[in-house]
PDB file of C-alpha atoms in Angstrom:
ATOM      1  CA  MET B 174     -36.595  28.582  -5.612  1.00 46.00           C
ATOM      2  CA  LYS B 175     -35.655  26.801  -2.173  1.00 49.00           C
ATOM      3  CA  LYS B 176     -39.045  25.572  -0.817  1.00 53.00           C
ATOM      4  CA  THR B 177     -39.634  24.323   2.553  1.00 55.00           C
ATOM      5  CA  ARG B 178     -39.327  20.757   2.819  1.00 52.00           C
ATOM      6  CA  THR B 179     -41.780  18.337   3.551  1.00 58.00           C
ATOM      7  CA  PRO B 180     -41.235  16.452   6.905  1.00 62.00           C
ATOM      8  CA  LEU B 181     -43.888  13.457   5.707  1.00 73.00           C
ATOM      9  CA  GLN B 182     -41.820  12.807   2.542  1.00 74.00           C
ATOM     10  CA  ILE B 183     -38.374  13.045   4.321  1.00 75.00           C
ATOM     11  CA  ALA B 184     -39.136  10.897   7.596  1.00 74.00           C
ATOM     12  CA  LEU B 185     -41.222   8.589   5.212  1.00 76.00           C
ATOM     13  CA  LEU B 186     -37.038   7.432   3.776  1.00 78.00           C
ATOM     14  CA  PRO B 187     -35.474   5.637   6.059  1.00 76.00           C
ATOM     15  CA  HIS B 188     -37.699   3.189   6.468  1.00 73.00           C
ATOM     16  CA  LEU B 189     -37.812   2.673   2.836  1.00 76.00           C
ATOM     17  CA  PHE B 190     -34.450   2.766   1.843  1.00 77.00           C
ATOM     18  CA  GLY B 191     -32.936   2.528   5.692  1.00 72.00           C
ATOM     19  CA  ASP B 192     -29.421   0.739   4.880  1.00 72.00           C
ATOM     20  CA  ASP B 193     -28.594   3.022   1.385  1.00 80.00           C
ATOM     21  CA  GLU B 194     -27.435   5.800   3.590  1.00 82.00           C
ATOM     22  CA  PRO B 195     -26.072   7.177   0.221  1.00 86.00           C
ATOM     23  CA  LEU B 196     -29.245   7.690  -1.799  1.00 86.00           C
ATOM     24  CA  VAL B 197     -31.324   8.867   0.925  1.00 85.00           C
ATOM     25  CA  GLY B 198     -28.646  11.075   1.621  1.00 86.00           C
ATOM     26  CA  ASP B 199     -28.759  12.298  -2.176  1.00 86.00           C
ATOM     27  CA  LEU B 200     -32.573  12.370  -2.511  1.00 86.00           C
ATOM     28  CA  VAL B 201     -32.766  14.939   0.776  1.00 85.00           C
ATOM     29  CA  GLU B 202     -30.194  17.002  -1.282  1.00 85.00           C
ATOM     30  CA  GLU B 203     -31.536  17.650  -4.613  1.00 83.00           C
ATOM     31  CA  TRP B 204     -35.248  17.811  -3.210  1.00 82.00           C
ATOM     32  CA  PRO B 205     -35.448  21.574  -2.599  1.00 83.00           C
ATOM     33  CA  ARG B 206     -34.256  21.880  -6.056  1.00 85.00           C
ATOM     34  CA  ARG B 207     -36.811  19.241  -8.012  1.00 84.00           C
ATOM     35  CA  SER B 208     -40.713  19.298  -8.393  1.00 83.00           C
ATOM     36  CA  ASN B 209     -42.060  17.003  -6.090  1.00 81.00           C
ATOM     37  CA  ALA B 210     -42.945  15.153  -9.227  1.00 85.00           C
ATOM     38  CA  TRP B 211     -39.222  13.955  -9.666  1.00 85.00           C
ATOM     39  CA  PHE B 212     -39.166  13.515  -5.747  1.00 85.00           C
ATOM     40  CA  TRP B 213     -42.118  10.501  -5.682  1.00 86.00           C
ATOM     41  CA  ARG B 214     -40.562   9.654  -9.552  1.00 87.00           C
ATOM     42  CA  GLN B 215     -36.775   8.940  -7.838  1.00 88.00           C
ATOM     43  CA  VAL B 216     -38.266   7.172  -4.803  1.00 87.00           C
ATOM     44  CA  VAL B 217     -40.919   4.591  -6.886  1.00 87.00           C
ATOM     45  CA  PHE B 218     -37.756   4.200  -9.094  1.00 89.00           C
ATOM     46  CA  ALA B 219     -35.268   3.492  -6.687  1.00 87.00           C
ATOM     47  CA  MET B 220     -38.174   1.077  -4.715  1.00 85.00           C
ATOM     48  CA  LEU B 221     -38.535  -0.909  -7.875  1.00 87.00           C
ATOM     49  CA  ALA B 222     -34.927  -1.245  -8.336  1.00 84.00           C
ATOM     50  CA  LYS B 223     -34.181  -2.374  -4.794  1.00 81.00           C
ATOM     51  CA  ALA B 224     -36.926  -5.166  -5.036  1.00 79.00           C
ATOM     52  CA  ARG B 225     -35.051  -6.201  -8.204  1.00 81.00           C
ATOM     53  CA  ALA B 226     -31.807  -6.459  -6.954  1.00 78.00           C
ATOM     54  CA  THR B 227     -33.495  -8.373  -3.584  1.00 75.00           C
ATOM     55  CA  ALA B 228     -35.313 -10.727  -5.788  1.00 76.00           C
ATOM     56  CA  SER B 229     -32.393 -11.958  -8.476  1.00 78.00           C
ATOM     57  CA  ALA B 230     -30.326 -12.064  -5.397  1.00 74.00           C
ATOM     58  CA  ALA B 231     -32.078 -14.270  -3.986  1.00 72.00           C
ATOM     59  CA  LEU B 232     -32.719 -16.402  -7.251  1.00 74.00           C
ATOM     60  CA  ARG B 233     -28.815 -16.797  -6.844  1.00 74.00           C
ATOM     61  CA  GLU B 234     -28.999 -18.007  -3.331  1.00 72.00           C
ATOM     62  CA  PRO B 235     -32.296 -19.725  -2.662  1.00 68.00           C
ATOM     63  CA  GLN B 236     -31.939 -19.993   0.605  1.00 68.00           C
ATOM     64  CA  ARG B 237     -32.710 -16.306   0.816  1.00 66.00           C
ATOM     65  CA  LEU B 238     -36.320 -17.633   0.362  1.00 68.00           C
ATOM     66  CA  THR B 239     -36.953 -19.805   3.328  1.00 70.00           C
ATOM     67  CA  GLY B 240     -37.884 -16.984   5.716  1.00 67.00           C
ATOM     68  CA  ALA B 241     -40.638 -15.307   3.228  1.00 68.00           C
ATOM     69  CA  LEU B 242     -41.817 -18.053   2.381  1.00 73.00           C
ATOM     70  CA  GLY B 243     -42.049 -20.054   5.706  1.00 72.00           C
ATOM     71  CA  ALA B 244     -43.775 -16.668   7.033  1.00 69.00           C
ATOM     72  CA  THR B 245     -46.265 -16.780   3.619  1.00 74.00           C
ATOM     73  CA  ALA B 246     -47.296 -20.347   4.699  1.00 76.00           C
ATOM     74  CA  ILE B 247     -47.737 -19.391   8.593  1.00 75.00           C
ATOM     75  CA  PHE B 248     -49.653 -16.509   7.787  1.00 74.00           C
ATOM     76  CA  LEU B 249     -52.024 -18.806   5.280  1.00 77.00           C
ATOM     77  CA  ILE B 250     -52.296 -21.726   7.604  1.00 78.00           C
ATOM     78  CA  LEU B 251     -53.245 -19.721  10.508  1.00 75.00           C
ATOM     79  CA  SER B 252     -55.717 -17.404   8.372  1.00 75.00           C
ATOM     80  CA  PHE B 253     -57.164 -20.709   7.620  1.00 76.00           C
ATOM     81  CA  GLN B 254     -57.401 -22.276  10.274  1.00 73.00           C
ATOM     82  CA  VAL B 255     -59.589 -18.171  12.335  1.00 72.00           C
ATOM     83  CA  VAL B 256     -62.473 -18.889   9.651  1.00 73.00           C
ATOM     84  CA  VAL B 257     -62.513 -22.637   9.267  1.00 75.00           C
ATOM     85  CA  ALA B 258     -61.686 -23.805  12.870  1.00 73.00           C
ATOM     86  CA  GLY B 259     -63.773 -20.711  14.269  1.00 70.00           C
ATOM     87  CA  SER B 260     -66.251 -21.350  12.150  1.00 72.00           C
ATOM     88  CA  LEU B 261     -66.287 -25.526  13.851  1.00 75.00           C
ATOM     89  CA  LEU B 262     -65.965 -23.830  16.955  1.00 72.00           C
ATOM     90  CA  ASP B 263     -68.800 -22.044  16.736  1.00 70.00           C
ATOM     91  CA  ASP B 264     -71.070 -25.283  15.592  1.00 73.00           C
ATOM     92  CA  LEU B 265     -70.052 -27.112  18.727  1.00 75.00           C
ATOM     93  CA  ILE B 266     -71.174 -24.300  21.057  1.00 71.00           C
ATOM     94  CA  ARG B 267     -74.274 -23.441  19.110  1.00 71.00           C
ATOM     95  CA  ARG B 268     -74.916 -27.310  19.848  1.00 74.00           C
ATOM     96  CA  ILE B 269     -73.995 -27.283  23.562  1.00 73.00           C
ATOM     97  CA  ASP B 270     -75.720 -24.940  24.205  1.00 65.00           C
ATOM     98  CA  ARG B 271     -78.168 -22.487  22.230  1.00 59.00           C
ATOM     99  CA  THR B 272     -79.434 -20.358  25.373  1.00 58.00           C
ATOM    100  CA  GLN B 273     -76.486 -19.212  27.450  1.00 59.00           C
ATOM    101  CA  MET B 274     -74.882 -17.864  24.829  1.00 57.00           C
ATOM    102  CA  THR B 275     -74.332 -14.283  24.699  1.00 58.00           C
ATOM    103  CA  ARG B 276     -74.257 -13.007  21.390  1.00 60.00           C
ATOM    104  CA  ILE B 277     -73.911  -8.702  20.394  1.00 58.00           C
ATOM    105  CA  ASP B 278     -75.983  -8.380  17.435  1.00 62.00           C
ATOM    106  CA  HIS B 279     -74.457  -4.902  16.769  1.00 64.00           C
ATOM    107  CA  PRO B 280     -72.756  -5.302  13.117  1.00 62.00           C
ATOM    108  CA  GLU B 281     -71.481  -1.689  13.221  1.00 67.00           C
ATOM    109  CA  TRP B 282     -69.302  -2.792  15.476  1.00 69.00           C
ATOM    110  CA  LEU B 283     -67.639  -5.568  13.060  1.00 68.00           C
ATOM    111  CA  LEU B 284     -64.677  -2.364  11.850  1.00 72.00           C
ATOM    112  CA  PHE B 285     -64.092  -1.374  15.489  1.00 76.00           C
ATOM    113  CA  PHE B 286     -63.818  -5.297  16.806  1.00 74.00           C
ATOM    114  CA  VAL B 287     -61.316  -5.687  13.510  1.00 75.00           C
ATOM    115  CA  LEU B 288     -59.454  -2.891  14.924  1.00 79.00           C
ATOM    116  CA  LEU B 289     -59.646  -4.032  18.754  1.00 81.00           C
ATOM    117  CA  SER B 290     -58.318  -7.770  17.541  1.00 79.00           C
ATOM    118  CA  LEU B 291     -54.693  -6.499  15.714  1.00 81.00           C
ATOM    119  CA  PRO B 292     -53.067  -4.812  19.573  1.00 84.00           C
ATOM    120  CA  VAL B 293     -54.273  -7.814  21.221  1.00 83.00           C
ATOM    121  CA  ALA B 294     -52.838  -9.673  18.456  1.00 81.00           C
ATOM    122  CA  TRP B 295     -49.715  -8.401  18.415  1.00 82.00           C
ATOM    123  CA  PHE B 296     -49.924  -8.601  22.749  1.00 82.00           C
ATOM    124  CA  ILE B 297     -50.457 -12.128  22.351  1.00 82.00           C
ATOM    125  CA  GLY B 298     -48.100 -12.465  19.414  1.00 79.00           C
ATOM    126  CA  ARG B 299     -45.300 -11.413  21.184  1.00 80.00           C
ATOM    127  CA  ALA B 300     -45.691 -13.253  23.943  1.00 79.00           C
ATOM    128  CA  ILE B 301     -45.449 -16.374  21.600  1.00 78.00           C
ATOM    129  CA  GLY B 302     -41.942 -15.053  20.366  1.00 75.00           C
ATOM    130  CA  ARG B 303     -40.779 -14.903  24.264  1.00 75.00           C
ATOM    131  CA  LEU B 304     -41.969 -18.416  24.218  1.00 74.00           C
ATOM    132  CA  HIS B 305     -40.832 -20.062  21.463  1.00 69.00           C
ATOM    133  CA  HIS B 306     -37.099 -20.304  22.617  1.00 69.00           C
ATOM    134  CA  ARG B 307     -38.469 -22.598  25.474  1.00 73.00           C
ATOM    135  CA  SER B 308     -41.198 -24.709  23.763  1.00 74.00           C
ATOM    136  CA  ARG B 309     -42.042 -25.084  20.238  1.00 72.00           C
ATOM    137  CA  ALA B 310     -45.442 -27.310  20.889  1.00 74.00           C
ATOM    138  CA  ALA B 311     -46.377 -25.168  23.432  1.00 75.00           C
ATOM    139  CA  THR B 312     -46.045 -22.168  20.740  1.00 75.00           C
ATOM    140  CA  VAL B 313     -48.079 -23.601  18.044  1.00 75.00           C
ATOM    141  CA  VAL B 314     -50.687 -24.441  20.496  1.00 77.00           C
ATOM    142  CA  ILE B 315     -51.054 -20.608  21.801  1.00 77.00           C
ATOM    143  CA  THR B 316     -50.955 -19.894  18.314  1.00 77.00           C
ATOM    144  CA  GLY B 317     -53.668 -22.148  16.996  1.00 77.00           C
ATOM    145  CA  ALA B 318     -55.926 -21.927  19.703  1.00 79.00           C
ATOM    146  CA  SER B 319     -55.532 -17.777  19.507  1.00 79.00           C
ATOM    147  CA  ALA B 320     -56.497 -18.232  16.093  1.00 77.00           C
ATOM    148  CA  ALA B 321     -59.342 -20.286  16.223  1.00 75.00           C
ATOM    149  CA  THR B 322     -60.851 -18.801  19.421  1.00 77.00           C
ATOM    150  CA  VAL B 323     -60.705 -14.926  17.489  1.00 76.00           C
ATOM    151  CA  GLY B 324     -62.760 -17.476  14.160  1.00 73.00           C
ATOM    152  CA  ALA B 325     -65.390 -18.517  16.969  1.00 71.00           C
ATOM    153  CA  VAL B 326     -66.005 -15.210  18.375  1.00 71.00           C
ATOM    154  CA  THR B 327     -66.404 -12.872  15.023  1.00 69.00           C
ATOM    155  CA  VAL B 328     -68.388 -15.996  13.691  1.00 67.00           C
ATOM    156  CA  SER B 329     -70.479 -16.342  16.765  1.00 62.00           C
ATOM    157  CA  VAL B 330     -70.682 -14.542  19.516  1.00 57.00           C
ATOM    158  CA  LEU B 331     -71.131 -11.005  18.415  1.00 56.00           C
ATOM    159  CA  SER B 332     -74.063 -11.769  16.153  1.00 54.00           C
ATOM    160  CA  ALA B 333     -77.229 -12.868  17.079  1.00 49.00           C
ATOM    161  CA  THR B 334     -77.533 -14.008  13.096  1.00 52.00           C
ATOM    162  CA  ASP B 335     -75.409 -16.446  11.271  1.00 52.00           C
ATOM    163  CA  SER B 336     -74.642 -12.908   8.644  1.00 49.00           C
ATOM    164  CA  PHE B 337     -72.884 -11.213  10.665  1.00 48.00           C
ATOM    165  CA  PHE B 338     -70.134 -10.972   8.153  1.00 52.00           C
ATOM    166  CA  PRO B 339     -72.113 -10.223   5.036  1.00 50.00           C
ATOM    167  CA  SER B 340     -69.586 -13.354   2.986  1.00 55.00           C
ATOM    168  CA  ALA B 341     -66.629 -15.210   3.567  1.00 62.00           C
ATOM    169  CA  ALA B 342     -64.216 -12.820   2.196  1.00 63.00           C
ATOM    170  CA  GLN B 343     -64.655 -10.454   4.735  1.00 65.00           C
ATOM    171  CA  GLN B 344     -64.689 -13.143   7.280  1.00 67.00           C
ATOM    172  CA  THR B 345     -61.127 -14.185   6.234  1.00 69.00           C
ATOM    173  CA  ALA B 346     -60.273 -10.469   5.917  1.00 71.00           C
ATOM    174  CA  ALA B 347     -60.742  -9.785   9.333  1.00 71.00           C
ATOM    175  CA  GLY B 348     -59.570 -13.272  10.536  1.00 74.00           C
ATOM    176  CA  MET B 349     -56.233 -12.060   8.250  1.00 74.00           C
ATOM    177  CA  VAL B 350     -55.922  -8.452  10.471  1.00 78.00           C
ATOM    178  CA  PHE B 351     -55.565 -10.817  13.702  1.00 77.00           C
ATOM    179  CA  VAL B 352     -52.538 -13.122  11.849  1.00 77.00           C
ATOM    180  CA  LEU B 353     -51.579 -10.391  10.597  1.00 77.00           C
ATOM    181  CA  GLY B 354     -50.901  -8.931  14.565  1.00 78.00           C
ATOM    182  CA  LEU B 355     -50.096 -12.269  15.817  1.00 76.00           C
ATOM    183  CA  LEU B 356     -47.136 -12.238  13.045  1.00 74.00           C
ATOM    184  CA  ILE B 357     -45.983  -8.845  13.823  1.00 77.00           C
ATOM    185  CA  GLY B 358     -45.930  -9.411  17.538  1.00 74.00           C
ATOM    186  CA  SER B 359     -44.085 -12.706  17.145  1.00 72.00           C
ATOM    187  CA  SER B 360     -41.193 -11.168  15.417  1.00 68.00           C
ATOM    188  CA  SER B 361     -41.044  -7.568  17.146  1.00 63.00           C
ATOM    189  CA  ARG B 362     -38.286  -7.203  19.666  1.00 53.00           C
ATOM    190  CA  SER B 363     -38.932  -6.192  23.153  1.00 50.00           C
ATOM    191  CA  PRO B 364     -36.317  -3.767  24.746  1.00 46.00           C
ATOM    192  CA  LEU B 365     -34.870  -6.377  27.171  1.00 46.00           C
ATOM    193  CA  ASP B 366     -34.317  -8.988  23.696  1.00 48.00           C
ATOM    194  CA  ARG B 367     -32.347  -5.848  22.408  1.00 43.00           C
ATOM    195  CA  GLN B 368     -30.458  -5.679  25.077  1.00 44.00           C
ATOM    196  CA  ALA B 369     -29.363  -8.680  25.036  1.00 41.00           C
TER     197      ALA B 369
ATOM    198  CA  MET Z 178     -21.751   7.002 -19.830  1.00 84.00           C
ATOM    199  CA  LEU Z 179     -21.588   6.163 -16.035  1.00 86.00           C
ATOM    200  CA  LEU Z 180     -17.950   5.899 -16.269  1.00 88.00           C
ATOM    201  CA  LEU Z 181     -17.318   9.253 -17.779  1.00 89.00           C
ATOM    202  CA  ALA Z 182     -19.458  11.103 -15.762  1.00 89.00           C
ATOM    203  CA  VAL Z 183     -17.161  10.269 -12.533  1.00 89.00           C
ATOM    204  CA  LEU Z 184     -14.329  11.104 -14.515  1.00 88.00           C
ATOM    205  CA  ARG Z 185     -16.131  14.397 -15.738  1.00 87.00           C
ATOM    206  CA  VAL Z 186     -16.874  15.299 -11.739  1.00 83.00           C
ATOM    207  CA  GLY Z 187     -13.697  14.208 -10.618  1.00 84.00           C
ATOM    208  CA  GLU Z 188     -13.181  14.747  -6.912  1.00 84.00           C
ATOM    209  CA  GLU Z 189     -16.625  15.349  -6.313  1.00 85.00           C
ATOM    210  CA  ALA Z 190     -18.181  12.331  -7.763  1.00 86.00           C
ATOM    211  CA  TYR Z 191     -21.333  11.347  -5.819  1.00 88.00           C
ATOM    212  CA  GLY Z 192     -24.756  10.020  -6.732  1.00 85.00           C
ATOM    213  CA  VAL Z 193     -26.405  13.887  -7.332  1.00 87.00           C
ATOM    214  CA  PRO Z 194     -23.194  15.035  -9.431  1.00 89.00           C
ATOM    215  CA  ILE Z 195     -23.030  12.409 -11.516  1.00 90.00           C
ATOM    216  CA  ALA Z 196     -26.904  12.679 -11.989  1.00 87.00           C
ATOM    217  CA  ARG Z 197     -26.392  16.106 -12.619  1.00 88.00           C
ATOM    218  CA  GLU Z 198     -23.683  15.581 -14.763  1.00 87.00           C
ATOM    219  CA  ILE Z 199     -25.346  12.724 -17.348  1.00 88.00           C
ATOM    220  CA  GLU Z 200     -28.670  15.050 -17.638  1.00 86.00           C
ATOM    221  CA  ALA Z 201     -26.776  17.701 -18.744  1.00 86.00           C
ATOM    222  CA  SER Z 202     -25.216  15.859 -21.137  1.00 82.00           C
ATOM    223  CA  GLY Z 203     -28.168  13.796 -22.054  1.00 74.00           C
ATOM    224  CA  GLU Z 204     -30.907  15.989 -21.616  1.00 69.00           C
ATOM    225  CA  ARG Z 205     -33.041  14.085 -19.650  1.00 78.00           C
ATOM    226  CA  THR Z 206     -34.267  13.409 -16.586  1.00 83.00           C
ATOM    227  CA  VAL Z 207     -31.710  10.351 -14.370  1.00 87.00           C
ATOM    228  CA  MET Z 208     -32.854   8.018 -11.641  1.00 88.00           C
ATOM    229  CA  LEU Z 209     -31.390   8.057  -8.974  1.00 88.00           C
ATOM    230  CA  GLY Z 210     -31.704   4.884  -7.912  1.00 87.00           C
ATOM    231  CA  ALA Z 211     -30.325   3.652 -11.464  1.00 87.00           C
ATOM    232  CA  VAL Z 212     -27.046   5.534 -10.901  1.00 89.00           C
ATOM    233  CA  TYR Z 213     -26.466   3.523  -7.669  1.00 89.00           C
ATOM    234  CA  THR Z 214     -27.429   0.395  -8.908  1.00 87.00           C
ATOM    235  CA  GLY Z 215     -25.060   1.050 -12.378  1.00 89.00           C
ATOM    236  CA  LEU Z 216     -22.362   2.383  -9.502  1.00 90.00           C
ATOM    237  CA  GLY Z 217     -22.650  -0.916  -7.819  1.00 88.00           C
ATOM    238  CA  ARG Z 218     -22.087  -3.251 -11.480  1.00 88.00           C
ATOM    239  CA  LEU Z 219     -19.398  -1.348 -12.098  1.00 90.00           C
ATOM    240  CA  GLU Z 220     -18.159  -1.318  -9.022  1.00 90.00           C
ATOM    241  CA  ALA Z 221     -18.600  -5.314  -8.567  1.00 89.00           C
ATOM    242  CA  ASN Z 222     -16.364  -5.646 -11.696  1.00 89.00           C
ATOM    243  CA  GLY Z 223     -13.817  -3.459 -10.641  1.00 90.00           C
ATOM    244  CA  LEU Z 224     -14.121  -0.982 -12.704  1.00 91.00           C
ATOM    245  CA  VAL Z 225     -15.282   1.964  -9.928  1.00 89.00           C
ATOM    246  CA  SER Z 226     -14.086   2.022  -6.165  1.00 89.00           C
ATOM    247  CA  SER Z 227     -16.429   4.145  -3.757  1.00 88.00           C
ATOM    248  CA  SER Z 228     -15.529   5.430  -0.216  1.00 86.00           C
ATOM    249  CA  ILE Z 229     -18.189   6.992   2.259  1.00 88.00           C
ATOM    250  CA  GLY Z 230     -17.414  10.478   3.120  1.00 85.00           C
ATOM    251  CA  SER Z 231     -18.349  12.221   6.554  1.00 81.00           C
ATOM    252  CA  PRO Z 232     -22.055  13.449   6.986  1.00 82.00           C
ATOM    253  CA  THR Z 233     -23.740  17.060   5.860  1.00 82.00           C
ATOM    254  CA  PRO Z 234     -26.707  18.918   7.594  1.00 82.00           C
ATOM    255  CA  GLU Z 235     -27.680  19.761   3.621  1.00 81.00           C
ATOM    256  CA  ARG Z 236     -28.365  15.856   3.996  1.00 81.00           C
ATOM    257  CA  GLY Z 237     -29.835  15.368   7.414  1.00 79.00           C
ATOM    258  CA  GLY Z 238     -26.780  14.519   8.569  1.00 81.00           C
ATOM    259  CA  ARG Z 239     -26.455  11.327   5.885  1.00 84.00           C
ATOM    260  CA  ALA Z 240     -23.248  10.275   4.552  1.00 85.00           C
ATOM    261  CA  LYS Z 241     -22.211  10.435   1.195  1.00 87.00           C
ATOM    262  CA  LYS Z 242     -20.733   7.750  -1.479  1.00 89.00           C
ATOM    263  CA  TYR Z 243     -18.042   8.819  -3.650  1.00 91.00           C
ATOM    264  CA  PHE Z 244     -17.059   6.876  -6.309  1.00 91.00           C
ATOM    265  CA  ARG Z 245     -13.339   6.769  -8.420  1.00 91.00           C
ATOM    266  CA  VAL Z 246     -12.665   5.102 -11.756  1.00 90.00           C
ATOM    267  CA  THR Z 247     -10.217   2.529 -11.264  1.00 91.00           C
ATOM    268  CA  PRO Z 248      -7.225   1.886 -13.790  1.00 93.00           C
ATOM    269  CA  SER Z 249      -9.068  -0.865 -15.073  1.00 91.00           C
ATOM    270  CA  GLY Z 250     -11.908   1.371 -15.313  1.00 90.00           C
ATOM    271  CA  LEU Z 251     -10.091   4.103 -17.516  1.00 91.00           C
ATOM    272  CA  LYS Z 252      -8.522   1.055 -19.632  1.00 93.00           C
ATOM    273  CA  ALA Z 253     -12.451   0.262 -20.278  1.00 91.00           C
ATOM    274  CA  VAL Z 254     -13.153   3.371 -21.435  1.00 90.00           C
ATOM    275  CA  ARG Z 255     -10.118   4.069 -23.789  1.00 92.00           C
ATOM    276  CA  GLN Z 256     -11.379   0.454 -25.013  1.00 92.00           C
ATOM    277  CA  ALA Z 257     -15.103   1.412 -25.381  1.00 90.00           C
ATOM    278  CA  LYS Z 258     -14.069   4.837 -27.224  1.00 89.00           C
ATOM    279  CA  ARG Z 259     -12.066   3.275 -29.586  1.00 90.00           C
ATOM    280  CA  ALA Z 260     -14.691   0.621 -30.351  1.00 90.00           C
ATOM    281  CA  PHE Z 261     -17.170   3.256 -30.908  1.00 85.00           C
ATOM    282  CA  THR Z 262     -14.832   4.816 -33.147  1.00 86.00           C
ATOM    283  CA  ARG Z 263     -14.493   2.275 -35.580  1.00 86.00           C
ATOM    284  CA  LEU Z 264     -17.558   1.797 -35.614  1.00 85.00           C
ATOM    285  CA  TRP Z 265     -18.277   5.663 -35.992  1.00 82.00           C
ATOM    286  CA  SER Z 266     -16.223   5.683 -38.772  1.00 81.00           C
ATOM    287  CA  GLY Z 267     -16.977   4.015 -42.291  1.00 77.00           C
ATOM    288  CA  VAL Z 268     -20.767   4.993 -42.261  1.00 79.00           C
ATOM    289  CA  PRO Z 269     -21.757   7.014 -44.617  1.00 75.00           C
ATOM    290  CA  GLY Z 270     -24.782   8.501 -43.105  1.00 75.00           C
ATOM    291  CA  LEU Z 271     -22.868   9.808 -40.009  1.00 73.00           C
ATOM    292  CA  GLU Z 272     -20.207  11.430 -41.419  1.00 66.00           C
ATOM    293  CA  GLY Z 273     -20.213  15.454 -42.977  1.00 62.00           C
ATOM    294  CA  GLY Z 274     -22.488  16.948 -40.291  1.00 55.00           C
ATOM    295  CA  ARG Z 275     -25.946  17.494 -40.346  1.00 53.00           C
ATOM    296  CA  SER Z 276     -28.240  14.373 -41.492  1.00 47.00           C
TER     297      SER Z 276
END
């Protein structure tokens, strides 16, 4: 019996195996005759096979690892900066002027704030991506400053008490969301870039 | 096994019929990812060659990748058969039908 295709499953394939047109075509062609379990087994196995092939190719040519290792290092450094530099900045603000600081004491706003930080970071990251070609020093300063500011804001401005974030792990996770947005934004290409 | 499947399917040897051929003979589910990984390795060793066909609607407008066994591949299949037959013969438990 021929079943109706689920657009989501089909739409997902090019994102998973974008450069492997024959495999995607085979899955699209064969799936109507098979079960959903067959389809997902095939997808998971093909992803694992692809990851294995990529890893072994990277081991044969170590220079391929440079980009991935660099991105991971930047991600970790910025996340560290969000938490540590943000906390230091927060401490400095408290020492300078404790009374006039506007603080919002609504822990339920945490998720909203964290989610909002992602598109904000994406825009900043995109601007940084364009700036990168002109000035590397400016790129480093803006990236570091924005990460530290977000750290200070998450620790300080949104809370009247020190326990706005229940744990350091959650503070780190919130910071990582912002850093992730920065990295995605900086690596995304604008339509103007594509035309060039 | 992959080389034999490509030979059996013939002109229309691409991922789906090759996987079906192996499934029909081996009575087990074949992973398309494994078929392409294996064929890629055989192609790197010069045992099969590939060509891209034209896109078809039932594949969502995606092209097929056809495989064909090269003369070296055919030679490898024959050698494997000879080696297999040699190993098979002379084993008392495998001769004379059912075990």
